[in-house]
């Protein structure tokens, strides 16, 4: 298989992962407090949702929007949608955010009590996988971007 073609597949996979994560964030808004709790957003977010506050929903919607944009950038890098501005820079930053989030979240927040251990481990593992998928795609397509 052509290296650049495999890079396209990895960036498409990265886009799909970002879109799935965005969809989950929207589902959490619809699901309400119990979904905030289940997905580890923290008791404060769940209580604020129960109280009818907008903040949890706006924050979660903003995250969904960012993840959607990241998915579009991955598709742009794969050549599936029009070339977006600062494509190479954006893909490097997106990849870096996913990798950094995956690698440092647990050590930074381990003893703070802000997040459950299962949330820290699962979300970090997911972000690390997303980052590696983006990194592979980006590295294989680097010269064509």
PDB file of C-alpha atoms in Angstrom:
ATOM      1  CA  UNK A   1       0.000   0.000   0.000  1.00  0.00           C
ATOM      2  CA  UNK A   2       1.167   3.480  -0.858  1.00  0.00           C
ATOM      3  CA  UNK A   3       2.402   5.356   2.217  1.00  0.00           C
ATOM      4  CA  UNK A   4       0.358   8.439   1.376  1.00  0.00           C
ATOM      5  CA  UNK A   5      -2.760   6.317   0.850  1.00  0.00           C
ATOM      6  CA  UNK A   6      -2.328   4.750   4.286  1.00  0.00           C
ATOM      7  CA  UNK A   7      -1.898   8.281   5.671  1.00  0.00           C
ATOM      8  CA  UNK A   8      -5.250   9.181   4.127  1.00  0.00           C
ATOM      9  CA  UNK A   9      -6.841   6.205   5.856  1.00  0.00           C
ATOM     10  CA  UNK A  10      -5.366   7.192   9.219  1.00  0.00           C
ATOM     11  CA  UNK A  11      -6.554  10.793   8.913  1.00  0.00           C
ATOM     12  CA  UNK A  12     -10.007   9.564   7.899  1.00  0.00           C
ATOM     13  CA  UNK A  13      -9.988   7.328  10.962  1.00  0.00           C
ATOM     14  CA  UNK A  14      -8.909  10.294  13.087  1.00  0.00           C
ATOM     15  CA  UNK A  15     -11.757  12.360  11.657  1.00  0.00           C
ATOM     16  CA  UNK A  16     -14.219   9.577  12.419  1.00  0.00           C
ATOM     17  CA  UNK A  17     -12.961   9.326  15.994  1.00  0.00           C
ATOM     18  CA  UNK A  18     -13.311  13.081  16.489  1.00  0.00           C
ATOM     19  CA  UNK A  19     -16.848  13.031  15.047  1.00  0.00           C
ATOM     20  CA  UNK A  20     -17.820  10.130  17.313  1.00  0.00           C
ATOM     21  CA  UNK A  21     -16.440  11.981  20.340  1.00  0.00           C
ATOM     22  CA  UNK A  22     -18.380  15.103  19.287  1.00  0.00           C
ATOM     23  CA  UNK A  23     -21.574  13.052  18.973  1.00  0.00           C
ATOM     24  CA  UNK A  24     -21.060  11.625  22.459  1.00  0.00           C
ATOM     25  CA  UNK A  25     -20.721  15.144  23.837  1.00  0.00           C
ATOM     26  CA  UNK A  26     -24.010  16.159  22.221  1.00  0.00           C
ATOM     27  CA  UNK A  27     -25.621  12.987  23.591  1.00  0.00           C
ATOM     28  CA  UNK A  28     -24.411  13.919  27.072  1.00  0.00           C
ATOM     29  CA  UNK A  29     -26.220  17.259  26.791  1.00  0.00           C
ATOM     30  CA  UNK A  30     -29.412  15.474  25.761  1.00  0.00           C
ATOM     31  CA  UNK A  31     -28.967  12.777  28.421  1.00  0.00           C
ATOM     32  CA  UNK A  32     -28.582  15.304  31.197  1.00  0.00           C
ATOM     33  CA  UNK A  33     -27.131  14.933  34.669  1.00  0.00           C
ATOM     34  CA  UNK A  34     -26.988  11.140  34.711  1.00  0.00           C
ATOM     35  CA  UNK A  35     -24.967  11.183  31.503  1.00  0.00           C
ATOM     36  CA  UNK A  36     -22.598  13.834  32.878  1.00  0.00           C
ATOM     37  CA  UNK A  37     -22.041  11.519  35.848  1.00  0.00           C
ATOM     38  CA  UNK A  38     -21.674   8.353  33.783  1.00  0.00           C
ATOM     39  CA  UNK A  39     -19.095   9.911  31.464  1.00  0.00           C
ATOM     40  CA  UNK A  40     -17.121  11.346  34.379  1.00  0.00           C
ATOM     41  CA  UNK A  41     -17.718  15.053  33.919  1.00  0.00           C
ATOM     42  CA  UNK A  42     -17.833  15.454  37.676  1.00  0.00           C
ATOM     43  CA  UNK A  43     -20.520  15.960  40.246  1.00  0.00           C
ATOM     44  CA  UNK A  44     -20.451  19.753  39.916  1.00  0.00           C
ATOM     45  CA  UNK A  45     -21.324  19.515  36.216  1.00  0.00           C
ATOM     46  CA  UNK A  46     -24.084  17.001  36.941  1.00  0.00           C
ATOM     47  CA  UNK A  47     -25.550  19.138  39.733  1.00  0.00           C
ATOM     48  CA  UNK A  48     -25.403  22.245  37.575  1.00  0.00           C
ATOM     49  CA  UNK A  49     -27.211  20.365  34.815  1.00  0.00           C
ATOM     50  CA  UNK A  50     -29.870  19.217  37.291  1.00  0.00           C
ATOM     51  CA  UNK A  51     -30.298  22.807  38.464  1.00  0.00           C
ATOM     52  CA  UNK A  52     -31.002  23.900  34.895  1.00  0.00           C
ATOM     53  CA  UNK A  53     -27.824  25.929  34.557  1.00  0.00           C
ATOM     54  CA  UNK A  54     -26.582  26.526  31.019  1.00  0.00           C
ATOM     55  CA  UNK A  55     -22.863  26.319  31.764  1.00  0.00           C
ATOM     56  CA  UNK A  56     -22.482  22.510  31.566  1.00  0.00           C
ATOM     57  CA  UNK A  57     -24.376  22.385  28.291  1.00  0.00           C
ATOM     58  CA  UNK A  58     -22.520  25.327  26.754  1.00  0.00           C
ATOM     59  CA  UNK A  59     -19.141  23.920  27.761  1.00  0.00           C
ATOM     60  CA  UNK A  60     -20.023  20.473  26.450  1.00  0.00           C
ATOM     61  CA  UNK A  61     -21.395  21.956  23.232  1.00  0.00           C
ATOM     62  CA  UNK A  62     -18.203  23.978  22.782  1.00  0.00           C
ATOM     63  CA  UNK A  63     -16.144  20.793  23.165  1.00  0.00           C
ATOM     64  CA  UNK A  64     -18.390  19.066  20.595  1.00  0.00           C
ATOM     65  CA  UNK A  65     -17.890  21.967  18.178  1.00  0.00           C
ATOM     66  CA  UNK A  66     -14.117  21.867  18.606  1.00  0.00           C
ATOM     67  CA  UNK A  67     -14.060  18.102  18.056  1.00  0.00           C
ATOM     68  CA  UNK A  68     -16.188  18.536  14.925  1.00  0.00           C
ATOM     69  CA  UNK A  69     -13.776  21.163  13.615  1.00  0.00           C
ATOM     70  CA  UNK A  70     -10.877  18.817  14.341  1.00  0.00           C
ATOM     71  CA  UNK A  71     -12.653  16.092  12.383  1.00  0.00           C
ATOM     72  CA  UNK A  72     -13.049  18.466   9.446  1.00  0.00           C
ATOM     73  CA  UNK A  73      -9.346  19.316   9.591  1.00  0.00           C
ATOM     74  CA  UNK A  74      -8.464  15.618   9.504  1.00  0.00           C
ATOM     75  CA  UNK A  75     -10.729  15.142   6.474  1.00  0.00           C
ATOM     76  CA  UNK A  76      -9.112  18.161   4.863  1.00  0.00           C
ATOM     77  CA  UNK A  77      -5.684  16.652   5.444  1.00  0.00           C
ATOM     78  CA  UNK A  78      -6.931  13.426   3.865  1.00  0.00           C
ATOM     79  CA  UNK A  79      -8.068  15.431   0.841  1.00  0.00           C
ATOM     80  CA  UNK A  80     -11.748  14.612   1.342  1.00  0.00           C
ATOM     81  CA  UNK A  81     -12.934  18.197   1.869  1.00  0.00           C
ATOM     82  CA  UNK A  82     -11.593  21.532   0.700  1.00  0.00           C
ATOM     83  CA  UNK A  83      -8.216  22.568   2.059  1.00  0.00           C
ATOM     84  CA  UNK A  84      -8.756  24.445   5.302  1.00  0.00           C
ATOM     85  CA  UNK A  85      -6.597  27.400   6.413  1.00  0.00           C
ATOM     86  CA  UNK A  86      -3.338  26.608   8.202  1.00  0.00           C
ATOM     87  CA  UNK A  87      -3.928  22.907   7.593  1.00  0.00           C
ATOM     88  CA  UNK A  88      -0.488  21.603   8.501  1.00  0.00           C
ATOM     89  CA  UNK A  89      -0.240  23.782  11.614  1.00  0.00           C
ATOM     90  CA  UNK A  90      -3.747  22.863  12.726  1.00  0.00           C
ATOM     91  CA  UNK A  91      -3.120  19.136  12.292  1.00  0.00           C
ATOM     92  CA  UNK A  92       0.109  19.383  14.289  1.00  0.00           C
ATOM     93  CA  UNK A  93      -1.701  21.230  17.087  1.00  0.00           C
ATOM     94  CA  UNK A  94      -4.675  18.831  17.070  1.00  0.00           C
ATOM     95  CA  UNK A  95      -2.330  15.852  17.227  1.00  0.00           C
ATOM     96  CA  UNK A  96      -0.323  17.484  20.006  1.00  0.00           C
ATOM     97  CA  UNK A  97      -3.431  18.268  22.072  1.00  0.00           C
ATOM     98  CA  UNK A  98      -4.679  14.687  21.815  1.00  0.00           C
ATOM     99  CA  UNK A  99      -1.244  13.257  22.707  1.00  0.00           C
ATOM    100  CA  UNK A 100      -0.568  15.677  25.549  1.00  0.00           C
ATOM    101  CA  UNK A 101      -4.067  15.162  26.965  1.00  0.00           C
ATOM    102  CA  UNK A 102      -3.538  11.408  26.770  1.00  0.00           C
ATOM    103  CA  UNK A 103      -0.125  11.478  28.416  1.00  0.00           C
ATOM    104  CA  UNK A 104      -0.270  14.106  31.161  1.00  0.00           C
ATOM    105  CA  UNK A 105      -3.859  14.168  32.425  1.00  0.00           C
ATOM    106  CA  UNK A 106      -3.442  11.216  34.781  1.00  0.00           C
ATOM    107  CA  UNK A 107      -0.160  12.362  36.382  1.00  0.00           C
ATOM    108  CA  UNK A 108      -1.427  15.928  36.816  1.00  0.00           C
ATOM    109  CA  UNK A 109      -4.841  15.085  38.299  1.00  0.00           C
ATOM    110  CA  UNK A 110      -4.154  11.720  40.009  1.00  0.00           C
ATOM    111  CA  UNK A 111      -4.281  12.926  43.622  1.00  0.00           C
ATOM    112  CA  UNK A 112      -6.575  15.919  43.239  1.00  0.00           C
ATOM    113  CA  UNK A 113      -9.881  14.113  43.729  1.00  0.00           C
ATOM    114  CA  UNK A 114     -11.379  16.153  40.883  1.00  0.00           C
ATOM    115  CA  UNK A 115     -11.898  13.145  38.632  1.00  0.00           C
ATOM    116  CA  UNK A 116     -12.546   9.469  39.167  1.00  0.00           C
ATOM    117  CA  UNK A 117      -9.658   7.136  38.450  1.00  0.00           C
ATOM    118  CA  UNK A 118     -11.688   5.300  35.827  1.00  0.00           C
ATOM    119  CA  UNK A 119     -12.490   8.580  34.037  1.00  0.00           C
ATOM    120  CA  UNK A 120      -8.854   9.638  34.092  1.00  0.00           C
ATOM    121  CA  UNK A 121      -7.613   6.307  32.759  1.00  0.00           C
ATOM    122  CA  UNK A 122     -10.296   5.747  30.113  1.00  0.00           C
ATOM    123  CA  UNK A 123     -10.382   9.291  28.774  1.00  0.00           C
ATOM    124  CA  UNK A 124      -6.593   9.476  28.690  1.00  0.00           C
ATOM    125  CA  UNK A 125      -6.338   6.157  26.851  1.00  0.00           C
ATOM    126  CA  UNK A 126      -8.937   7.302  24.335  1.00  0.00           C
ATOM    127  CA  UNK A 127      -7.142  10.619  23.741  1.00  0.00           C
ATOM    128  CA  UNK A 128      -3.824   8.818  23.381  1.00  0.00           C
ATOM    129  CA  UNK A 129      -5.272   6.500  20.728  1.00  0.00           C
ATOM    130  CA  UNK A 130      -6.790   9.479  18.903  1.00  0.00           C
ATOM    131  CA  UNK A 131      -3.422  11.237  19.020  1.00  0.00           C
ATOM    132  CA  UNK A 132      -1.489   8.246  17.721  1.00  0.00           C
ATOM    133  CA  UNK A 133      -3.950   7.784  14.849  1.00  0.00           C
ATOM    134  CA  UNK A 134      -3.546  11.445  13.897  1.00  0.00           C
ATOM    135  CA  UNK A 135       0.233  11.255  14.297  1.00  0.00           C
ATOM    136  CA  UNK A 136       0.533   8.281  11.974  1.00  0.00           C
ATOM    137  CA  UNK A 137      -1.661   9.913   9.345  1.00  0.00           C
ATOM    138  CA  UNK A 138       0.119  13.232   9.650  1.00  0.00           C
ATOM    139  CA  UNK A 139       3.576  11.682   9.449  1.00  0.00           C
ATOM    140  CA  UNK A 140       2.684   9.660   6.343  1.00  0.00           C
ATOM    141  CA  UNK A 141       1.197  12.686   4.584  1.00  0.00           C
ATOM    142  CA  UNK A 142       3.634  15.322   5.883  1.00  0.00           C
ATOM    143  CA  UNK A 143       5.333  16.006   2.555  1.00  0.00           C
ATOM    144  CA  UNK A 144       2.028  16.328   0.686  1.00  0.00           C
ATOM    145  CA  UNK A 145       0.414  18.749   3.107  1.00  0.00           C
TER     146      UNK A 145
END
